[in-house]
CSV table of C-alpha atoms in Angstrom, one decimal:
chain,number,residue,atom,x,y,z
A,135,ASP,CA,165.6,66.1,-133.7
A,136,ALA,CA,167.3,68.8,-135.5
A,137,GLY,CA,169.0,71.5,-132.6
A,138,VAL,CA,169.2,75.0,-132.6
A,139,THR,CA,169.6,76.5,-136.2
A,140,GLN,CA,171.2,79.9,-136.8
A,141,SER,CA,171.4,81.6,-140.1
A,142,PRO,CA,173.3,82.9,-141.8
A,143,THR,CA,176.7,81.5,-140.8
A,144,HIS,CA,178.9,84.5,-141.9
A,145,LEU,CA,178.1,87.9,-143.4
A,146,ILE,CA,180.0,91.3,-143.8
A,147,LYS,CA,178.1,94.5,-143.7
A,148,THR,CA,179.4,98.0,-143.4
A,149,ARG,CA,179.0,100.8,-141.1
A,150,GLY,CA,175.8,102.1,-141.0
A,151,GLN,CA,174.2,99.1,-142.3
A,152,GLN,CA,171.5,97.0,-140.7
A,153,VAL,CA,171.3,93.1,-140.3
A,154,THR,CA,168.9,90.8,-139.7
A,155,LEU,CA,170.0,87.2,-138.2
A,156,ARG,CA,168.0,84.1,-137.8
A,157,CYS,CA,167.3,81.4,-135.1
A,158,SER,CA,164.8,78.1,-135.3
A,159,PRO,CA,165.1,76.4,-131.8
A,160,LYS,CA,165.7,73.0,-130.7
A,161,SER,CA,162.4,71.2,-131.1
A,162,GLY,CA,160.0,71.7,-127.9
A,163,HIS,CA,161.6,74.7,-126.7
A,164,ASP,CA,159.5,77.6,-126.4
A,165,THR,CA,162.5,80.3,-125.1
A,166,VAL,CA,165.0,82.0,-127.4
A,167,SER,CA,167.9,84.3,-125.4
A,168,TRP,CA,170.6,85.9,-128.1
A,169,TYR,CA,174.1,86.0,-127.1
A,170,GLN,CA,177.1,88.3,-128.5
A,171,GLN,CA,180.4,86.8,-128.4
A,172,ALA,CA,183.5,89.2,-129.3
A,173,LEU,CA,187.0,87.5,-130.2
A,174,GLY,CA,188.4,86.0,-127.1
A,175,GLN,CA,185.4,86.8,-124.9
A,176,GLY,CA,182.7,85.0,-123.3
A,177,PRO,CA,178.8,85.2,-124.4
A,178,GLN,CA,177.4,88.3,-123.5
A,179,PHE,CA,173.3,88.4,-122.8
A,180,ILE,CA,171.2,90.6,-125.2
A,181,PHE,CA,167.7,89.3,-124.6
A,182,GLN,CA,165.4,86.6,-124.0
A,183,TYR,CA,162.2,85.8,-125.7
A,184,TYR,CA,159.0,84.1,-124.5
A,185,GLU,CA,156.0,83.6,-125.7
A,186,GLU,CA,156.7,86.2,-128.5
A,187,GLU,CA,157.7,89.3,-126.2
A,188,GLU,CA,160.8,90.5,-124.9
A,189,ARG,CA,161.1,88.9,-121.3
A,190,GLN,CA,164.4,90.3,-120.1
A,191,ARG,CA,167.5,92.3,-121.7
A,192,GLY,CA,171.5,92.7,-121.0
A,193,ASN,CA,173.4,95.9,-121.1
A,194,PHE,CA,172.5,96.5,-125.0
A,195,PRO,CA,171.5,99.8,-127.0
A,196,ASP,CA,168.1,99.7,-128.2
A,197,ARG,CA,170.0,99.4,-132.1
A,198,PHE,CA,169.5,95.8,-130.9
A,199,SER,CA,166.0,94.5,-131.3
A,200,GLY,CA,164.4,91.0,-131.8
A,201,HIS,CA,161.4,89.2,-132.7
A,202,GLN,CA,159.7,86.0,-131.6
A,203,PHE,CA,157.3,84.1,-134.3
A,204,PRO,CA,154.3,82.1,-133.3
A,205,ASN,CA,156.8,78.7,-134.0
A,206,TYR,CA,159.1,80.2,-131.7
A,207,SER,CA,161.7,81.2,-134.0
A,208,SER,CA,163.4,84.3,-133.7
A,209,GLU,CA,165.1,87.1,-135.5
A,210,LEU,CA,167.4,89.6,-133.8
A,211,ASN,CA,168.0,92.7,-135.7
A,212,VAL,CA,171.0,95.5,-135.4
A,213,ASN,CA,170.6,99.0,-137.1
A,214,ALA,CA,173.0,101.5,-137.3
A,215,LEU,CA,176.2,99.0,-137.1
A,216,LEU,CA,179.3,99.9,-135.5
A,217,LEU,CA,182.8,98.3,-136.0
A,218,GLY,CA,182.3,97.1,-132.5
A,219,ASP,CA,179.5,95.1,-133.5
A,220,SER,CA,181.5,92.7,-135.0
A,221,ALA,CA,180.9,89.2,-133.3
A,222,LEU,CA,179.6,85.7,-133.0
A,223,TYR,CA,175.7,85.9,-132.2
A,224,LEU,CA,174.5,82.7,-130.6
A,225,CYS,CA,171.2,82.0,-130.5
A,226,ALA,CA,170.4,79.6,-127.6
A,227,SER,CA,167.3,77.7,-126.9
A,228,SER,CA,165.4,76.7,-123.6
A,229,PHE,CA,162.2,74.9,-123.2
A,230,ASN,CA,161.7,76.5,-119.7
A,231,ARG,CA,162.2,80.6,-119.4
A,232,ASN,CA,163.5,80.5,-115.7
A,233,THR,CA,165.2,77.4,-115.5
A,234,GLY,CA,165.9,75.2,-118.5
A,235,GLU,CA,169.3,74.4,-119.8
A,236,LEU,CA,170.8,76.3,-122.7
A,237,PHE,CA,171.4,74.6,-126.0
A,238,PHE,CA,173.3,77.0,-128.5
A,239,GLY,CA,173.4,77.3,-132.5
A,240,GLU,CA,176.6,77.1,-134.1
A,241,GLY,CA,176.3,81.1,-134.6
A,242,SER,CA,176.4,83.7,-136.8
A,243,ARG,CA,179.6,85.4,-137.7
A,244,LEU,CA,179.3,89.5,-138.4
A,245,THR,CA,182.2,91.4,-139.5
A,246,VAL,CA,181.3,95.3,-139.8
A,247,LEU,CA,184.0,97.2,-142.2
B,101,GLY,CA,175.9,92.3,-110.0
B,102,ASP,CA,176.0,88.8,-110.9
B,103,SER,CA,180.0,87.4,-112.4
B,104,VAL,CA,182.5,84.8,-113.3
B,105,THR,CA,185.8,84.8,-113.1
B,106,GLN,CA,188.2,82.4,-114.9
B,107,MET,CA,191.2,81.3,-115.4
B,108,GLU,CA,192.9,82.9,-118.4
B,109,GLY,CA,194.8,81.0,-120.9
B,110,PRO,CA,196.1,79.4,-123.0
B,111,VAL,CA,196.6,76.3,-121.6
B,112,THR,CA,198.6,73.5,-123.4
B,113,LEU,CA,199.3,70.4,-121.9
B,114,SER,CA,200.6,66.7,-122.9
B,115,GLU,CA,197.9,63.7,-123.3
B,116,GLU,CA,197.3,62.1,-119.9
B,117,ALA,CA,198.4,65.1,-117.9
B,118,PHE,CA,195.9,66.0,-115.3
B,119,LEU,CA,193.7,69.5,-116.2
B,120,THR,CA,192.4,71.9,-113.9
B,121,ILE,CA,190.6,75.0,-115.0
B,122,ASN,CA,189.6,77.3,-112.3
B,123,CYS,CA,186.6,79.5,-111.6
B,124,THR,CA,184.9,81.6,-109.3
B,125,TYR,CA,181.7,83.7,-109.1
B,126,THR,CA,179.8,86.4,-107.7
B,127,ALA,CA,176.1,86.1,-107.2
B,128,THR,CA,173.2,87.1,-105.2
B,129,GLY,CA,171.4,83.9,-103.9
B,130,TYR,CA,172.5,80.2,-105.0
B,131,PRO,CA,173.2,80.1,-108.7
B,132,SER,CA,172.9,77.0,-111.0
B,133,LEU,CA,176.9,76.6,-112.2
B,134,PHE,CA,177.6,75.3,-115.3
B,135,TRP,CA,180.6,74.4,-117.7
B,136,TYR,CA,180.0,75.0,-121.5
B,137,VAL,CA,182.6,73.5,-124.2
B,138,GLN,CA,182.9,75.3,-127.5
B,139,TYR,CA,185.1,72.8,-130.2
B,140,PRO,CA,186.6,74.8,-133.3
B,141,GLY,CA,183.7,76.3,-135.6
B,142,GLU,CA,181.3,75.1,-133.4
B,143,GLY,CA,178.1,76.4,-130.9
B,144,LEU,CA,178.5,75.9,-127.0
B,145,GLN,CA,177.7,72.6,-125.3
B,146,LEU,CA,176.9,71.9,-122.1
B,147,LEU,CA,179.6,69.9,-120.6
B,148,LEU,CA,178.4,69.6,-116.8
B,149,LYS,CA,176.0,71.6,-114.4
B,150,ALA,CA,175.5,71.8,-110.5
B,151,THR,CA,172.3,72.8,-108.8
B,152,LYS,CA,173.2,73.3,-105.2
B,153,ALA,CA,175.8,73.7,-103.2
B,154,ASP,CA,178.3,70.2,-102.5
B,155,ASP,CA,176.9,69.1,-105.8
B,156,LYS,CA,179.2,67.5,-108.3
B,157,GLY,CA,178.7,67.7,-112.2
B,158,SER,CA,180.7,65.3,-114.0
B,159,ASN,CA,180.7,64.1,-117.7
B,160,LYS,CA,182.9,62.3,-120.4
B,161,GLY,CA,185.9,62.3,-117.2
B,162,PHE,CA,185.4,65.7,-116.3
B,163,GLU,CA,184.4,66.9,-112.6
B,164,ALA,CA,183.4,70.4,-111.0
B,165,THR,CA,182.2,70.7,-107.3
B,166,TYR,CA,180.4,73.5,-106.3
B,167,ARG,CA,182.0,75.2,-103.5
B,168,LYS,CA,179.8,77.9,-101.7
B,169,GLU,CA,182.2,78.4,-99.1
B,170,THR,CA,185.2,79.5,-101.6
B,171,THR,CA,182.3,80.4,-104.2
B,172,SER,CA,184.3,78.2,-106.7
B,173,PHE,CA,183.4,75.6,-109.4
B,174,HIS,CA,186.8,74.2,-110.8
B,175,LEU,CA,186.8,72.2,-113.3
B,176,GLU,CA,189.2,68.9,-113.6
B,177,LYS,CA,189.9,66.1,-115.5
B,178,GLY,CA,192.5,63.4,-114.2
B,179,SER,CA,193.3,62.2,-118.4
B,180,VAL,CA,193.5,64.8,-121.1
B,181,GLN,CA,193.2,63.6,-124.6
B,182,VAL,CA,193.8,65.6,-127.9
B,183,SER,CA,190.0,65.6,-128.5
B,184,ASP,CA,189.6,67.3,-125.2
B,185,SER,CA,191.3,70.3,-127.2
B,186,ALA,CA,188.5,73.2,-127.0
B,187,VAL,CA,187.5,76.6,-125.1
B,188,TYR,CA,186.0,75.9,-121.6
B,189,PHE,CA,183.6,78.5,-120.5
B,190,CYS,CA,182.4,78.5,-116.9
B,191,ALA,CA,178.5,80.1,-115.8
B,192,LEU,CA,175.9,80.8,-113.6
B,193,ARG,CA,172.5,81.1,-113.7
B,194,SER,CA,170.8,83.3,-110.9
B,195,LEU,CA,167.9,81.4,-109.2
B,196,ILE,CA,166.3,85.0,-108.4
B,197,THR,CA,162.6,84.6,-109.4
B,198,ASN,CA,161.6,85.8,-112.7
B,199,THR,CA,164.8,86.8,-113.7
B,200,GLY,CA,164.4,84.9,-116.8
B,201,ASN,CA,167.4,82.4,-118.4
B,202,GLN,CA,170.1,84.9,-118.3
B,203,PHE,CA,173.3,83.1,-118.1
B,204,TYR,CA,176.6,84.8,-116.9
B,205,PHE,CA,179.8,83.6,-118.6
B,206,GLY,CA,183.7,83.5,-117.9
B,207,THR,CA,186.1,84.7,-120.5
B,208,GLY,CA,186.7,81.5,-121.8
B,209,THR,CA,190.0,79.5,-121.4
B,210,SER,CA,191.3,77.5,-124.6
B,211,LEU,CA,192.6,74.2,-124.1
B,212,THR,CA,195.6,72.5,-126.1
B,213,VAL,CA,196.2,68.9,-125.6
B,214,ILE,CA,199.5,68.2,-127.5
B,215,PRO,CA,200.3,63.9,-128.3
């Protein structure tokens, strides 16, 4: 049973560029959440997707957007990259939108130069 | 708003020493509380959880008790091993209806256990 998988694992971008990160949830899970983890910090909630819609959003600007597909996989898009967007981006899935335990992927490490 | 404050590290212990990592929280209502662990190069893994006051979560020799009166959820282990070296995150999930599955994490405590 595959867990949460994310791609790519590492990537380097320059300021102003756009990036797309991908996530496949754990089998049987229908809800995907994205978190940003800056170096030395705890994960910060970006948003949650359920039934292909953004259901809840944290304190992140509109440059951060996402999508969920019918097979429950998800993408995180970040436009107009800033140096401060450099972080580990974690995808977490759960089988219940409100009460499910979060299962995390290993993350995508984004470096913005 | 909801938040978690946990003991800053790094923490360095000798093998078989006793471990305590402090965690306190601020939340509306009665949250569920969690400890996640992050080993080097890996994602976060659930270590233990407690969903109501006075519950004790336990796993792999680690324990934490949900203390409503002190709003705390301290992590303890009686005898640490080298393999316990990792970063530990305290987290909460609010029980307010329809808020979704948003977790609030502390900043993490790095633990290094030396032989």
